[in-house]
Coordinates of C-alpha atoms and ligand atoms in Angstrom, one line a residue:
X166 CA -43.3 88.2 87.4
X167 CA -44.3 91.9 87.5
X168 CA -42.0 94.7 86.4
X169 CA -42.6 96.9 89.5
X170 CA -41.0 95.9 92.8
X171 CA -43.2 98.6 94.5
X172 CA -46.5 98.8 92.5
X173 CA -48.7 101.7 93.4
X174 CA -52.3 100.8 94.1
X175 CA -55.3 102.9 93.0
X176 CA -56.2 103.5 96.7
X177 CA -52.6 104.7 97.4
X178 CA -52.7 107.1 94.4
X179 CA -56.0 108.6 95.6
X180 CA -54.9 108.9 99.2
X181 CA -51.5 110.4 98.4
X182 CA -52.9 113.0 96.0
X183 CA -55.6 114.0 98.5
X184 CA -53.1 114.2 101.4
X185 CA -50.5 116.3 99.6
X186 CA -52.9 118.6 97.8
X187 CA -54.8 119.3 101.0
X188 CA -51.5 119.9 102.9
X189 CA -50.5 122.4 100.2
X190 CA -53.9 124.1 100.2
X191 CA -53.9 124.3 104.0
X192 CA -50.5 126.0 104.0
X193 CA -51.9 128.5 101.4
X194 CA -54.6 129.6 103.7
X195 CA -52.1 132.0 105.2
X196 CA -49.2 133.0 103.1
X197 CA -47.1 136.2 102.7
X198 CA -48.2 137.0 99.2
X199 CA -50.9 135.8 96.8
X200 CA -50.3 136.2 93.1
X201 CA -53.4 135.9 91.0
X202 CA -52.5 135.0 87.4
X203 CA -49.6 132.9 86.3
X204 CA -48.7 134.8 83.2
X205 CA -45.1 136.2 82.7
X206 CA -45.5 139.1 85.2
X207 CA -47.0 137.0 87.9
X208 CA -44.5 134.1 87.5
X209 CA -41.5 136.4 87.7
X210 CA -42.9 138.3 90.6
X211 CA -43.6 135.0 92.5
X212 CA -40.1 133.7 91.8
X213 CA -38.4 136.9 93.0
X214 CA -40.4 137.0 96.2
X215 CA -39.8 133.4 96.9
X216 CA -36.0 133.9 96.3
X217 CA -36.2 136.6 99.0
X218 CA -37.7 134.0 101.4
X219 CA -41.4 134.9 101.3
X220 CA -44.1 132.2 101.2
X221 CA -46.0 132.7 98.0
X222 CA -49.2 131.3 96.7
X223 CA -49.8 131.5 92.9
X224 CA -53.4 130.9 91.5
X225 CA -54.4 130.5 87.9
X226 CA -57.8 129.6 86.6
X227 CA -56.6 127.7 83.6
X228 CA -55.5 124.1 83.4
X229 CA -52.1 125.2 82.1
X230 CA -50.4 128.2 83.7
X231 CA -48.4 130.6 81.5
X232 CA -51.1 133.0 80.4
X233 CA -50.5 134.6 77.0
X234 CA -46.9 133.3 76.5
X235 CA -47.7 129.9 74.8
X236 CA -49.1 131.1 71.5
X237 CA -46.4 133.6 70.5
X238 CA -47.9 135.9 67.9
X239 CA -51.0 134.7 66.1
X240 CA -50.0 131.1 67.0
X241 CA -46.5 131.5 65.5
X242 CA -44.8 130.2 68.6
X243 CA -41.9 132.6 69.2
X244 CA -41.7 135.6 71.5
X245 CA -39.4 138.6 71.3
X246 CA -37.5 140.3 74.1
X247 CA -35.3 143.3 74.4
X248 CA -31.6 142.6 74.9
X249 CA -31.9 144.5 78.2
X250 CA -33.5 141.4 79.8
X251 CA -30.9 138.9 78.5
X252 CA -29.7 138.3 82.1
X253 CA -33.2 137.2 83.2
X254 CA -33.4 134.6 80.4
X255 CA -30.0 133.3 81.5
X256 CA -31.1 133.2 85.2
X257 CA -33.9 130.8 84.1
X258 CA -31.8 128.8 81.7
X259 CA -34.0 130.0 78.7
X260 CA -32.2 129.6 75.4
X261 CA -32.4 132.5 72.9
X262 CA -31.1 133.6 69.5
X263 CA -30.0 137.2 68.8
X264 CA -31.4 138.7 65.6
X265 CA -31.7 142.3 64.6
X266 CA -30.5 143.3 68.1
X267 CA -33.4 141.6 69.7
X268 CA -33.8 138.2 71.5
X269 CA -35.9 135.5 69.9
X270 CA -37.2 132.7 72.1
X271 CA -39.5 129.7 71.6
X272 CA -42.7 130.6 73.4
X273 CA -43.1 127.0 74.6
X274 CA -39.6 126.9 76.1
X275 CA -40.2 130.4 77.7
X276 CA -43.5 129.4 79.3
X277 CA -42.4 126.0 80.5
X278 CA -39.1 127.2 82.0
X279 CA -40.8 130.0 83.9
X280 CA -43.6 127.6 85.1
X281 CA -41.1 124.9 86.1
X282 CA -39.0 127.4 88.1
X283 CA -42.2 128.6 90.0
X284 CA -43.9 125.2 90.4
X285 CA -40.7 123.5 91.8
X286 CA -39.7 126.3 94.2
X287 CA -40.0 125.2 97.8
X288 CA -41.4 128.6 98.9
X289 CA -44.2 128.6 96.3
X290 CA -47.5 126.8 96.1
X291 CA -48.9 126.9 92.6
X292 CA -52.6 126.0 92.1
X293 CA -54.0 125.8 88.6
X294 CA -57.8 125.3 87.9
X295 CA -58.5 127.8 90.7
X296 CA -60.5 131.0 89.9
X297 CA -60.4 134.1 92.1
X298 CA -63.9 135.5 92.3
X299 CA -63.5 138.2 95.0
X300 CA -61.3 140.0 97.4
X301 CA -61.0 139.5 101.2
X302 CA -60.5 142.8 103.1
X303 CA -60.1 143.7 106.7
X304 CA -60.0 147.4 107.9
X305 CA -59.7 148.8 104.3
X306 CA -56.7 146.6 103.5
X307 CA -56.8 143.8 100.9
X308 CA -56.0 140.8 103.0
X309 CA -56.7 137.9 100.7
X310 CA -58.8 136.4 97.9
X311 CA -62.0 134.4 97.6
X312 CA -61.5 131.2 95.4
X313 CA -63.5 128.5 93.8
X314 CA -62.7 125.6 91.6
X315 CA -62.6 126.8 88.0
X316 CA -65.0 124.0 86.8
X317 CA -67.5 124.9 89.5
X318 CA -67.1 128.6 88.6
X319 CA -67.6 128.0 84.9
X320 CA -70.6 125.8 85.4
X321 CA -72.4 128.5 87.4
X322 CA -73.3 126.0 90.2
X323 CA -74.2 127.7 93.5
X324 CA -71.2 126.4 95.6
X325 CA -69.7 128.5 98.3
X326 CA -66.1 129.5 97.9
X327 CA -63.0 129.4 100.2
X328 CA -60.8 132.2 101.4
X329 CA -57.0 132.4 101.2
X330 CA -55.3 135.2 103.1
X331 CA -52.0 137.1 102.7
X332 CA -50.2 140.3 103.6
X333 CA -50.3 141.4 100.0
X334 CA -52.2 140.4 96.8
X335 CA -51.0 140.9 93.2
X336 CA -53.4 141.3 90.3
X337 CA -51.5 139.8 87.4
X338 CA -54.6 138.6 85.6
X339 CA -53.7 140.3 82.2
X340 CA -56.2 142.2 80.1
X341 CA -59.1 141.6 82.4
X342 CA -57.5 143.2 85.5
X343 CA -59.9 141.1 87.5
X344 CA -58.9 142.1 91.0
X345 CA -58.7 145.8 90.2
X346 CA -62.2 145.7 88.7
X347 CA -63.5 143.8 91.8
X348 CA -61.9 146.4 94.1
X349 CA -63.4 149.3 92.1
X350 CA -66.9 147.9 92.5
X351 CA -66.5 148.7 96.3
X352 CA -64.1 151.6 96.5
X353 CA -62.9 154.5 94.4
X354 CA -60.4 153.5 91.8
X355 CA -59.9 155.1 88.5
X356 CA -59.8 152.4 85.8
X357 CA -59.1 153.6 82.3
X358 CA -59.2 151.0 79.5
X359 CA -55.9 150.2 77.9
X360 CA -55.0 152.3 74.9
X361 CA -54.4 151.4 71.3
X362 CA -51.6 149.0 70.4
X363 CA -48.2 150.6 70.4
X364 CA -45.5 148.1 71.6
X365 CA -42.7 150.5 72.2
X366 CA -44.9 152.8 74.4
X367 CA -46.7 149.8 76.0
X368 CA -43.4 148.2 77.1
X369 CA -42.5 151.4 79.0
X370 CA -46.1 151.9 80.3
X371 CA -46.4 148.4 81.8
X372 CA -43.4 149.1 84.0
X373 CA -44.4 152.6 85.0
X374 CA -48.0 151.5 85.7
X375 CA -46.9 148.6 88.0
X376 CA -47.9 149.9 91.5
X377 CA -49.8 149.4 94.7
X378 CA -53.4 150.3 93.8
X379 CA -54.8 150.2 97.3
X380 CA -53.5 149.0 100.7
X381 CA -52.4 145.4 100.1
X382 CA -53.4 145.3 96.5
X383 CA -50.7 145.5 93.8
X384 CA -51.0 145.3 90.0
X385 CA -48.5 144.2 87.4
X386 CA -48.3 143.2 83.7
X387 CA -51.1 143.8 81.2
X388 CA -53.5 144.4 84.1
X389 CA -51.4 147.5 85.1
X390 CA -51.9 149.0 81.6
X391 CA -55.6 148.2 81.7
X392 CA -56.0 150.0 85.0
X393 CA -53.9 153.1 84.0
X394 CA -54.7 153.4 80.3
X395 CA -51.3 152.3 79.0
X396 CA -50.8 151.2 75.5
X397 CA -51.6 147.6 74.3
X398 CA -48.7 145.5 73.2
X399 CA -48.2 142.1 71.6
X400 CA -45.6 139.4 71.6
X401 CA -42.7 141.4 73.2
X402 CA -42.1 140.3 76.7
X403 CA -39.3 142.3 78.3
X404 CA -41.8 144.8 79.9
X405 CA -43.8 141.9 81.5
X406 CA -40.7 140.5 83.1
X407 CA -39.5 143.9 84.4
X408 CA -43.1 144.7 85.6
X409 CA -43.1 141.4 87.6
X410 CA -39.7 142.3 89.1
X411 CA -40.9 145.8 90.0
X412 CA -44.0 144.4 91.7
X413 CA -41.9 142.0 93.7
X414 CA -39.7 144.9 95.0
X415 CA -42.8 147.0 95.9
X416 CA -44.5 144.0 97.6
X417 CA -41.3 143.1 99.6
X418 CA -41.0 146.7 100.8
X419 CA -44.7 146.7 101.8
X420 CA -44.9 143.4 103.8
Ligands
48F633 O1 -52.4 137.5 80.3 P1 -51.3 137.0 81.1 O2 -50.2 136.3 80.3 O3 -50.7 138.1 82.0 P2 -49.5 139.1 81.9 O4 -48.5 138.7 82.9 O5 -48.9 139.0 80.5 C1 -49.5 139.5 79.3 C2 -48.9 138.8 78.1 O6 -49.1 137.4 78.2 C3 -49.5 139.2 76.8 C4 -49.0 140.5 76.4 C5 -47.5 140.5 76.0 O7 -47.1 141.8 75.7 O8 -49.7 141.5 76.3 O9 -50.9 139.3 76.9 O10 -50.0 140.5 82.1 O11 -51.9 135.9 82.1 C6 -52.9 136.2 83.0 C7 -53.2 134.9 83.7 O12 -54.2 135.2 84.7 C8 -55.1 134.2 84.8 C9 -55.3 133.6 83.4 O13 -55.7 132.3 83.3 C10 -53.8 133.9 82.8 O14 -53.1 132.7 83.0 N1 -56.4 134.7 85.4 C11 -57.3 135.6 84.8 N2 -58.3 135.8 85.6 C12 -58.1 135.0 86.7 C13 -56.9 134.3 86.5 C14 -58.9 134.7 87.9 N3 -60.1 135.3 88.1 N4 -58.5 133.8 88.7 C15 -57.3 133.2 88.5 N5 -56.5 133.4 87.4

């Protein structure tokens, strides 16, 4: 007597995964917005745009999305946020403690709640293990990205990529500012390296530097400070959330 009334066969599992992944990927070939980098700024931006009704594709090259949130500060797994963003934490059901006028949050809870909200949103397709290696452009507008499987990309095998298109693309790839750097290889774009660490300044800079870099190409989060020379900052995350929200507003106005 077996426990399962409806056992799943190996063939079924393979078939279902293949079918549903391919269906999701096919839908992502043409979406409203592509977000590259599922760190805090990209995740918030994706969620805000999806809540406004846009179809959003989120790509991250790592196995686990969440970017720099997980490790807190030097692996001590808490992050700190300004009281000003308390309502965002409440929106996502993220628990916090108030101490010294700041908000203290488990980095693991913070990352997983944001990822869960994005991964389970009906307007969002989230793909991990996908690396963006170039930009797609038509008539001087950024119109999509060139992607490859991260394992293929890391192994250096010569395997042709695929293209996903969208009305707007966000570079939220963190310190590397991957898309901004790819764009600047082909067209004029002033990229100044991020400045020395100064969290108070950096938190302001990251919001101010969130912008449209070129037609169809937006930048948010640490990538924005890398492009514009803003200050480096550490485990304080209010600026990242507000940068993601600003990017969502700018993108919604553009598309
Ligand atoms: O670095 P990251 O967390 O981006 P962020 O939103 O947040 C920065 C903070 O985590 C932290 C900080 C706090 O004050 O300074 O650093 O700016 O996440 C960037 C994500 O982009 C992915 C990478 O795996 C990470 O999850 N990524 C980077 N390059 C690519 C990429 C690429 N070429 N293709 C796809 N994903």
